[in-house]
Short mmCIF file of C-alpha atoms in Angstrom, two decimals:
data_model
loop_
_atom_site.label_atom_id
_atom_site.label_comp_id
_atom_site.label_asym_id
_atom_site.label_seq_id
_atom_site.Cartn_x
_atom_site.Cartn_y
_atom_site.Cartn_z
CA MET A 862 -0.05 0.12 0.09
CA LYS A 863 1.05 3.61 -0.32
CA ILE A 864 1.22 5.24 3.07
CA SER A 865 1.81 9.24 3.64
CA VAL A 866 3.81 9.93 6.54
CA ILE A 867 3.82 13.53 7.65
CA VAL A 868 5.96 14.79 10.51
CA GLY A 869 5.72 18.20 12.25
CA HIS A 870 8.47 18.66 14.76
CA PRO A 871 11.38 21.18 14.62
CA TYR A 872 14.35 19.05 16.11
CA THR A 873 15.98 16.35 13.92
CA GLY A 874 17.07 14.34 17.04
CA SER A 875 13.63 14.56 18.82
CA LEU A 876 11.62 11.62 19.96
CA ASN A 877 9.31 12.62 17.24
CA ALA A 878 12.09 11.98 14.65
CA GLY A 879 12.83 8.73 16.11
CA ILE A 880 9.24 7.75 15.98
CA ALA A 881 9.21 8.86 12.22
CA GLN A 882 12.37 6.61 11.66
CA GLU A 883 10.70 3.63 13.22
CA VAL A 884 7.29 4.15 11.44
CA THR A 885 9.01 4.47 7.82
CA ASP A 886 11.44 1.58 8.53
CA LYS A 887 8.68 -0.78 9.70
CA LEU A 888 6.35 0.24 6.75
CA LYS A 889 9.06 -0.32 4.38
CA GLU A 890 9.94 -3.89 6.02
CA ASN A 891 6.18 -4.67 5.60
CA GLY A 892 6.39 -3.97 1.92
CA HIS A 893 4.74 -0.68 1.63
CA ASP A 894 5.69 2.44 -0.37
CA VAL A 895 6.05 5.30 1.91
CA MET A 896 5.36 8.97 1.09
CA TYR A 897 7.54 10.77 3.63
CA HIS A 898 7.50 14.28 4.55
CA ASP A 899 9.25 16.12 7.52
CA LEU A 900 7.38 19.47 7.22
CA TYR A 901 10.23 21.47 9.01
CA GLN A 902 12.94 19.90 6.94
CA GLU A 903 11.28 20.60 3.45
CA GLY A 904 10.38 24.33 4.73
CA PHE A 905 6.47 23.78 4.25
CA ASN A 906 4.89 27.26 4.15
CA SER A 907 2.15 26.92 6.59
CA VAL A 908 0.09 30.09 5.87
CA ILE A 909 -2.58 29.95 3.29
CA PRO A 910 -2.59 33.04 1.14
CA ALA A 911 -5.77 34.81 0.47
CA ALA A 912 -5.90 34.01 -3.22
CA GLU A 913 -5.40 30.39 -2.63
CA LEU A 914 -8.12 30.38 0.00
CA VAL A 915 -10.62 31.95 -2.38
CA SER A 916 -9.82 29.95 -5.45
CA ASP A 917 -8.96 26.52 -4.08
CA HIS A 918 -6.02 26.62 -6.33
CA SER A 919 -2.35 26.72 -5.06
CA ASP A 920 0.71 27.78 -7.08
CA ASP A 921 3.01 26.26 -4.44
CA LYS A 922 4.47 23.19 -6.05
CA LEU A 923 5.18 21.58 -2.72
CA VAL A 924 1.47 21.97 -1.76
CA LEU A 925 0.49 20.72 -5.09
CA LEU A 926 2.71 17.53 -4.62
CA HIS A 927 1.17 17.06 -1.18
CA GLN A 928 -2.46 17.16 -2.65
CA GLN A 929 -1.42 14.56 -5.26
CA GLU A 930 0.00 12.40 -2.58
CA ILE A 931 -2.86 12.58 -0.32
CA ARG A 932 -5.25 11.77 -2.97
CA GLU A 933 -3.18 8.50 -3.80
CA ALA A 934 -2.49 7.44 -0.27
CA ASP A 935 -4.05 4.23 0.99
CA GLY A 936 -3.06 4.96 4.54
CA ILE A 937 -2.01 8.08 6.52
CA ILE A 938 0.16 8.56 9.53
CA ILE A 939 0.63 11.72 11.41
CA ILE A 940 3.28 12.43 13.90
CA HIS A 941 3.52 15.44 16.11
CA PRO A 942 3.99 16.81 19.72
CA ASN A 943 0.89 18.04 21.58
CA TRP A 944 1.42 21.90 21.77
CA TRP A 945 -1.60 23.61 23.44
CA GLY A 946 -3.83 20.83 22.65
CA GLN A 947 -3.17 21.06 19.06
CA PRO A 948 -0.56 20.52 16.23
CA PRO A 949 2.32 22.86 15.73
CA ALA A 950 1.33 25.59 13.31
CA ILE A 951 3.36 24.25 10.54
CA LEU A 952 1.18 21.00 10.84
CA LYS A 953 -2.00 23.07 11.09
CA GLY A 954 -1.05 24.81 7.92
CA TRP A 955 -0.68 21.41 6.19
CA VAL A 956 -4.32 20.77 6.95
CA ASP A 957 -5.54 24.14 5.87
CA ARG A 958 -3.57 23.83 2.66
CA VAL A 959 -3.41 20.43 1.50
CA LEU A 960 -6.91 18.97 2.64
CA ARG A 961 -8.92 21.57 0.32
CA GLU A 962 -12.33 21.15 -1.00
CA ASN A 963 -12.25 18.89 -4.09
CA VAL A 964 -9.04 17.33 -2.95
CA ALA A 965 -10.17 15.87 0.47
CA TYR A 966 -13.92 16.53 0.48
CA THR A 967 -16.65 18.13 -1.42
CA PHE A 968 -20.33 19.04 -0.94
CA PRO A 969 -23.33 18.03 -2.77
CA PRO A 970 -24.30 20.02 -5.94
CA GLY A 971 -26.14 23.29 -4.93
CA ASP A 972 -24.69 23.49 -1.43
CA ASN A 973 -22.98 26.49 -0.49
CA GLY A 974 -20.57 25.23 2.05
CA GLY A 975 -22.88 25.03 4.96
CA GLY A 976 -24.12 21.61 4.43
CA LEU A 977 -23.00 18.13 4.99
CA PRO A 978 -19.59 17.23 3.19
CA ILE A 979 -18.61 14.15 1.26
CA GLY A 980 -15.36 12.71 2.24
CA LEU A 981 -13.02 12.25 -1.10
CA LEU A 982 -10.01 10.69 0.35
CA LYS A 983 -9.38 6.97 -0.58
CA ALA A 984 -7.23 6.15 2.32
CA LYS A 985 -9.49 3.79 4.71
CA THR A 986 -6.89 4.32 7.87
CA ALA A 987 -5.53 7.05 9.50
CA LEU A 988 -3.11 6.95 12.54
CA VAL A 989 -1.86 9.81 14.75
CA ILE A 990 1.24 9.40 17.00
CA ASN A 991 1.61 12.43 19.66
CA THR A 992 4.11 13.06 22.31
CA SER A 993 3.12 15.15 25.27
CA ASN A 994 4.22 16.47 28.61
CA THR A 995 0.95 16.22 30.00
CA PRO A 996 -0.23 13.23 32.22
CA LYS A 997 -3.24 11.20 30.87
CA GLU A 998 -5.64 12.03 33.79
CA ARG A 999 -4.81 15.81 33.47
CA GLU A 1000 -5.20 15.69 29.72
CA GLU A 1001 -8.52 14.34 29.79
CA GLN A 1002 -10.12 16.01 32.83
CA VAL A 1003 -8.45 19.65 32.65
CA PHE A 1004 -7.96 20.07 28.95
CA GLY A 1005 -10.44 17.45 27.38
CA ASP A 1006 -7.82 16.17 24.98
CA PRO A 1007 -8.92 18.11 21.92
CA LEU A 1008 -6.52 16.34 19.72
CA GLU A 1009 -8.63 13.27 19.78
CA ARG A 1010 -11.79 14.98 18.30
CA ILE A 1011 -9.58 17.26 16.05
CA TRP A 1012 -7.93 14.46 14.05
CA LYS A 1013 -10.75 11.78 14.40
CA ASP A 1014 -13.85 13.77 13.82
CA CYS A 1015 -13.06 17.33 12.57
CA ILE A 1016 -10.53 16.13 9.98
CA PHE A 1017 -10.37 12.46 9.03
CA ASP A 1018 -14.07 11.53 9.29
CA PHE A 1019 -14.84 14.58 7.39
CA CYS A 1020 -12.53 13.43 4.59
CA GLY A 1021 -14.09 9.99 4.52
CA ILE A 1022 -11.69 8.09 6.53
CA LYS A 1023 -13.39 5.85 8.93
CA ILE A 1024 -10.69 3.75 10.62
CA PHE A 1025 -8.91 6.00 13.17
CA ASP A 1026 -6.44 5.14 16.01
CA ARG A 1027 -4.11 7.52 17.99
CA LEU A 1028 -1.29 6.77 20.33
CA MET A 1029 -0.36 9.44 22.88
CA LEU A 1030 3.18 9.10 24.33
CA ARG A 1031 3.79 10.73 27.62
CA VAL A 1032 5.10 12.08 29.76
CA VAL A 1033 8.15 12.84 27.54
CA ALA A 1034 9.80 15.42 29.93
CA ASP A 1035 10.10 12.65 32.69
CA SER A 1036 10.85 9.87 30.39
CA THR A 1037 13.69 7.33 30.92
CA PRO A 1038 15.56 5.65 27.96
CA GLY A 1039 13.71 2.34 28.93
CA GLU A 1040 10.40 4.22 28.52
CA ARG A 1041 11.47 5.66 25.29
CA ILE A 1042 12.34 2.20 24.03
CA ALA A 1043 9.07 0.95 25.08
CA TRP A 1044 7.18 3.72 23.30
CA LEU A 1045 9.05 2.93 19.94
CA ASN A 1046 7.87 -0.66 20.60
CA GLN A 1047 4.47 0.34 20.89
CA VAL A 1048 4.77 2.59 17.67
CA THR A 1049 5.97 -0.81 15.84
CA GLU A 1050 2.96 -2.56 17.23
CA LEU A 1051 0.76 0.19 15.79
CA VAL A 1052 2.08 0.06 12.21
CA ASN A 1053 2.24 -3.84 12.22
CA SER A 1054 -1.54 -3.93 13.40
CA TYR A 1055 -3.02 -1.62 10.88
CA PHE A 1056 -0.37 -2.03 8.21
CA PRO A 1057 0.94 -5.44 8.27
CA GLU A 1058 3.30 -7.36 5.92
CA GLU A 1059 1.93 -7.32 2.32
CA MET B 1098 -7.21 49.50 30.11
CA LYS B 1099 -4.90 48.10 27.46
CA ILE B 1100 -6.61 45.42 25.24
CA SER B 1101 -4.58 43.18 22.87
CA VAL B 1102 -6.64 42.56 19.75
CA ILE B 1103 -5.38 39.64 17.57
CA VAL B 1104 -7.08 38.64 14.23
CA GLY B 1105 -6.24 35.63 11.98
CA HIS B 1106 -7.95 35.81 8.72
CA PRO B 1107 -6.66 36.50 5.04
CA TYR B 1108 -9.33 38.59 3.60
CA THR B 1109 -9.24 42.06 4.33
CA GLY B 1110 -13.05 42.46 3.37
CA SER B 1111 -14.29 39.38 5.49
CA LEU B 1112 -16.80 39.27 8.37
CA ASN B 1113 -13.77 38.59 10.38
CA ALA B 1114 -12.35 42.05 9.45
CA GLY B 1115 -15.66 43.74 10.11
CA ILE B 1116 -15.65 42.19 13.56
CA ALA B 1117 -12.15 43.34 14.18
CA GLN B 1118 -13.28 46.83 13.23
CA GLU B 1119 -16.27 46.82 15.45
CA VAL B 1120 -14.15 45.55 18.44
CA THR B 1121 -11.58 48.19 18.11
CA ASP B 1122 -14.05 51.22 17.45
CA LYS B 1123 -16.10 50.14 20.50
CA LEU B 1124 -13.00 49.56 22.67
CA LYS B 1125 -11.81 52.97 21.69
CA GLU B 1126 -15.23 54.60 22.19
CA ASN B 1127 -14.98 53.24 25.61
CA GLY B 1128 -11.73 54.81 26.50
CA HIS B 1129 -9.40 51.80 26.08
CA ASP B 1130 -6.10 51.56 24.70
CA VAL B 1131 -6.11 49.07 21.69
CA MET B 1132 -2.91 47.19 20.78
CA TYR B 1133 -4.17 45.81 17.34
CA HIS B 1134 -2.49 43.05 15.14
CA ASP B 1135 -3.89 41.56 11.99
CA LEU B 1136 -1.50 38.51 11.59
CA TYR B 1137 -1.93 38.20 7.82
CA GLN B 1138 -1.48 41.92 7.27
CA GLU B 1139 1.62 42.28 9.18
CA GLY B 1140 3.19 39.05 7.77
CA PHE B 1141 3.58 37.38 10.99
CA ASN B 1142 5.79 34.05 10.70
CA SER B 1143 3.92 31.38 12.11
CA VAL B 1144 6.62 28.69 12.32
CA ILE B 1145 8.61 28.49 15.54
CA PRO B 1146 12.25 27.71 14.42
CA ALA B 1147 14.20 25.03 16.23
CA ALA B 1148 16.63 27.57 17.98
CA GLU B 1149 13.70 29.54 19.30
CA LEU B 1150 11.90 26.30 20.73
CA VAL B 1151 14.96 25.17 22.41
CA SER B 1152 16.17 28.47 23.95
CA ASP B 1153 12.79 30.28 24.83
CA HIS B 1154 14.56 33.21 22.95
CA SER B 1155 13.33 34.89 19.52
CA ASP B 1156 15.19 37.14 17.36
CA ASP B 1157 12.11 37.92 15.43
CA LYS B 1158 11.36 41.54 16.38
CA LEU B 1159 7.62 41.30 15.59
CA VAL B 1160 7.64 38.21 18.02
CA LEU B 1161 9.25 40.13 20.71
CA LEU B 1162 6.77 43.24 20.32
CA HIS B 1163 3.83 40.64 20.74
CA GLN B 1164 5.39 39.06 23.78
CA GLN B 1165 5.79 42.44 25.29
CA GLU B 1166 2.43 43.57 24.55
CA ILE B 1167 0.66 40.32 25.75
CA ARG B 1168 2.48 40.80 29.09
CA GLU B 1169 1.14 44.26 29.31
CA ALA B 1170 -2.44 43.49 28.28
CA ASP B 1171 -5.18 43.88 30.80
CA GLY B 1172 -7.64 41.95 28.41
CA ILE B 1173 -7.20 39.93 25.20
CA ILE B 1174 -9.59 39.61 22.21
CA ILE B 1175 -8.97 36.83 19.58
CA ILE B 1176 -10.77 36.85 16.13
CA HIS B 1177 -10.69 33.90 13.73
CA PRO B 1178 -12.69 31.68 11.54
CA ASN B 1179 -13.27 28.04 12.66
CA TRP B 1180 -11.00 25.96 10.37
CA TRP B 1181 -11.09 22.17 11.21
CA GLY B 1182 -12.05 22.99 14.69
CA GLN B 1183 -8.81 24.94 15.14
CA PRO B 1184 -7.63 28.45 14.64
CA PRO B 1185 -5.87 29.11 10.99
CA ALA B 1186 -2.08 28.03 11.22
CA ILE B 1187 -0.95 31.71 11.34
CA LEU B 1188 -2.90 32.19 14.71
CA LYS B 1189 -1.84 28.94 15.93
CA GLY B 1190 1.72 30.15 15.25
CA TRP B 1191 1.04 33.24 17.45
CA VAL B 1192 0.08 31.04 20.38
CA ASP B 1193 3.26 28.74 19.55
CA ARG B 1194 5.68 31.95 19.34
CA VAL B 1195 4.18 34.44 21.67
CA LEU B 1196 2.79 32.46 24.48
CA ARG B 1197 6.24 31.12 25.65
CA GLU B 1198 7.54 29.72 28.95
CA ASN B 1199 8.58 32.78 31.32
CA VAL B 1200 6.21 35.25 29.05
CA ALA B 1201 2.66 33.55 29.51
CA TYR B 1202 3.53 30.72 32.08
CA THR B 1203 6.17 29.21 34.24
CA PHE B 1204 6.60 26.14 36.27
CA PRO B 1205 7.64 25.72 39.96
CA PRO B 1206 11.55 25.68 40.72
CA GLY B 1207 12.90 22.14 40.10
CA ASP B 1208 10.09 21.11 37.87
CA ASN B 1209 11.09 19.85 34.42
CA GLY B 1210 8.08 20.86 32.56
CA GLY B 1211 5.90 17.88 33.28
CA GLY B 1212 4.21 19.53 36.35
CA LEU B 1213 1.56 22.12 36.97
CA PRO B 1214 2.09 25.42 35.31
CA ILE B 1215 1.75 28.98 36.95
CA GLY B 1216 0.17 31.56 34.55
CA LEU B 1217 1.92 34.80 34.12
CA LEU B 1218 -0.39 36.89 32.06
CA LYS B 1219 -1.81 39.87 34.13
CA ALA B 1220 -4.95 40.08 31.83
CA LYS B 1221 -8.00 38.99 33.80
CA THR B 1222 -10.25 38.53 30.89
CA ALA B 1223 -9.85 36.89 27.35
CA LEU B 1224 -12.51 36.81 24.90
CA VAL B 1225 -12.73 34.76 21.54
CA ILE B 1226 -15.01 35.56 18.61
CA ASN B 1227 -15.23 32.90 15.87
CA THR B 1228 -16.97 32.50 12.59
CA SER B 1229 -18.11 29.19 11.29
CA ASN B 1230 -19.76 27.30 8.58
CA THR B 1231 -20.99 24.61 11.09
CA PRO B 1232 -24.52 24.67 12.56
CA LYS B 1233 -24.47 24.66 16.45
CA GLU B 1234 -25.86 21.17 16.83
CA ARG B 1235 -23.62 19.51 14.49
CA GLU B 1236 -20.46 21.46 15.80
CA GLU B 1237 -21.48 20.06 19.46
CA GLN B 1238 -22.41 16.50 18.49
CA VAL B 1239 -20.26 15.61 15.62
CA PHE B 1240 -17.22 17.68 16.30
CA GLY B 1241 -17.26 18.28 20.01
CA ASP B 1242 -16.59 22.00 19.56
CA PRO B 1243 -12.88 21.66 20.19
CA LEU B 1244 -12.24 25.49 19.87
CA GLU B 1245 -14.02 25.85 23.41
CA ARG B 1246 -11.34 23.75 25.32
CA ILE B 1247 -8.58 24.85 23.21
CA TRP B 1248 -9.00 28.58 23.98
CA LYS B 1249 -10.49 28.32 27.54
CA ASP B 1250 -8.73 25.45 29.29
CA CYS B 1251 -5.61 24.65 27.07
CA ILE B 1252 -4.30 28.19 26.54
CA PHE B 1253 -5.84 30.78 28.53
CA ASP B 1254 -6.56 29.17 31.96
CA PHE B 1255 -2.99 27.78 31.48
CA CYS B 1256 -1.75 31.15 31.31
CA GLY B 1257 -3.68 32.36 34.40
CA ILE B 1258 -6.75 34.01 32.82
CA LYS B 1259 -9.64 32.81 34.70
CA ILE B 1260 -12.58 35.10 32.90
CA PHE B 1261 -13.26 33.76 29.41
CA ASP B 1262 -16.14 34.13 26.91
CA ARG B 1263 -16.58 33.26 23.37
CA LEU B 1264 -18.92 34.12 20.70
CA MET B 1265 -19.56 31.71 17.78
CA LEU B 1266 -21.13 33.40 14.74
CA ARG B 1267 -22.60 31.05 12.18
CA VAL B 1268 -23.67 29.85 9.77
CA VAL B 1269 -21.48 32.51 7.64
CA ALA B 1270 -22.09 30.74 4.20
CA ASP B 1271 -25.83 30.82 4.49
CA SER B 1272 -25.95 34.34 6.16
CA THR B 1273 -28.02 37.46 4.99
CA PRO B 1274 -26.91 41.08 5.49
CA GLY B 1275 -29.48 41.32 8.25
CA GLU B 1276 -27.94 38.38 10.17
CA ARG B 1277 -24.49 39.96 9.73
CA ILE B 1278 -25.65 43.24 11.14
CA ALA B 1279 -27.30 41.31 14.14
CA TRP B 1280 -23.77 39.57 14.84
CA LEU B 1281 -22.02 42.64 14.91
CA ASN B 1282 -24.42 44.02 17.40
CA GLN B 1283 -23.66 40.76 19.61
CA VAL B 1284 -19.92 41.78 19.11
CA THR B 1285 -20.80 45.27 20.37
CA GLU B 1286 -22.63 43.91 23.44
CA LEU B 1287 -19.90 41.44 24.23
CA VAL B 1288 -17.18 44.17 24.34
CA ASN B 1289 -19.37 46.59 26.30
CA SER B 1290 -20.17 43.81 28.82
CA TYR B 1291 -16.47 43.01 29.39
CA PHE B 1292 -14.71 46.28 28.55
CA PRO B 1293 -17.09 48.98 29.30
CA GLU B 1294 -16.66 52.66 29.23
CA GLU B 1295 -13.73 53.92 31.61
#
């Protein structure tokens, strides 16, 4: 299968980078084609220009490549830290610019954008892997874990992807080398579970 | 009082721009000092560089100005459209880069970032005004309205601001001129209610 892997974290030596490496290695081992993008490394421009918003047309070749790949993807894996209950801005900009109308979703004829969308992505499965410094109980009780609804319901279900899973690795700031190895093993299990050997 | 007004929308003729105008006019009428920023118009760079993330120090003069102003603000008003249950990337980047440790929050001595934060902002009140194309029932039942928890709990309560209110104006795509005028009246009432004449 063709799997899009999208990473939004500025450090090349981060746990996020380690997770991304583990994900791509395992996908390739399992015989999949990986379309890999580290948004920081490729200098993705996260701010949608007014002309692009109004026209649904981008002149940015990198945005056009991302749109083509996300249409073709059989599966999607997103990797990012939890910053303020949301993805980093660079990844929010990927959502704003890549998952556009007529790429990722459309509306029925005659609808003006206020009705029910029709998802266009052909991918069946989307996985999100997050790192966080907030303990599970505090995340759920104090903050309401907005990332779950954001990725599952606001984004992927909207675009027609019904199979969703998410791994929240925490607390990174307090973590031991042993914990980090265990997290990478969880990542491996997640990939093997949804994208097994072909 | 000193009030920060932050706007994240690309169109200068948008309903968001109209709301921003109404907000600043009313604040000034009421005798307040307005620190106004249209992030698109000023070309705010939304992507936090790796060096800035690791050091908590920015070389970007616009970011430093924003940090100084947000420390000084007695009140904050944020205006943006609901894009995927989140702010546009440019405004997410404002959160990522401006509301940094030792500007907007800190941790107790000895804490490594995994514990409970101490809010540093002196503003008592934060208001958020959103525009949306999703009807209220669908927003709450299907998407879980992530913007409420994001701004109220993940951001402003974290930074020490306890008084929070939010106005969600919808459905913009279907709206009549009369509805838009009524929405601007709601904006006026909101501003008068929290930031009355001095």
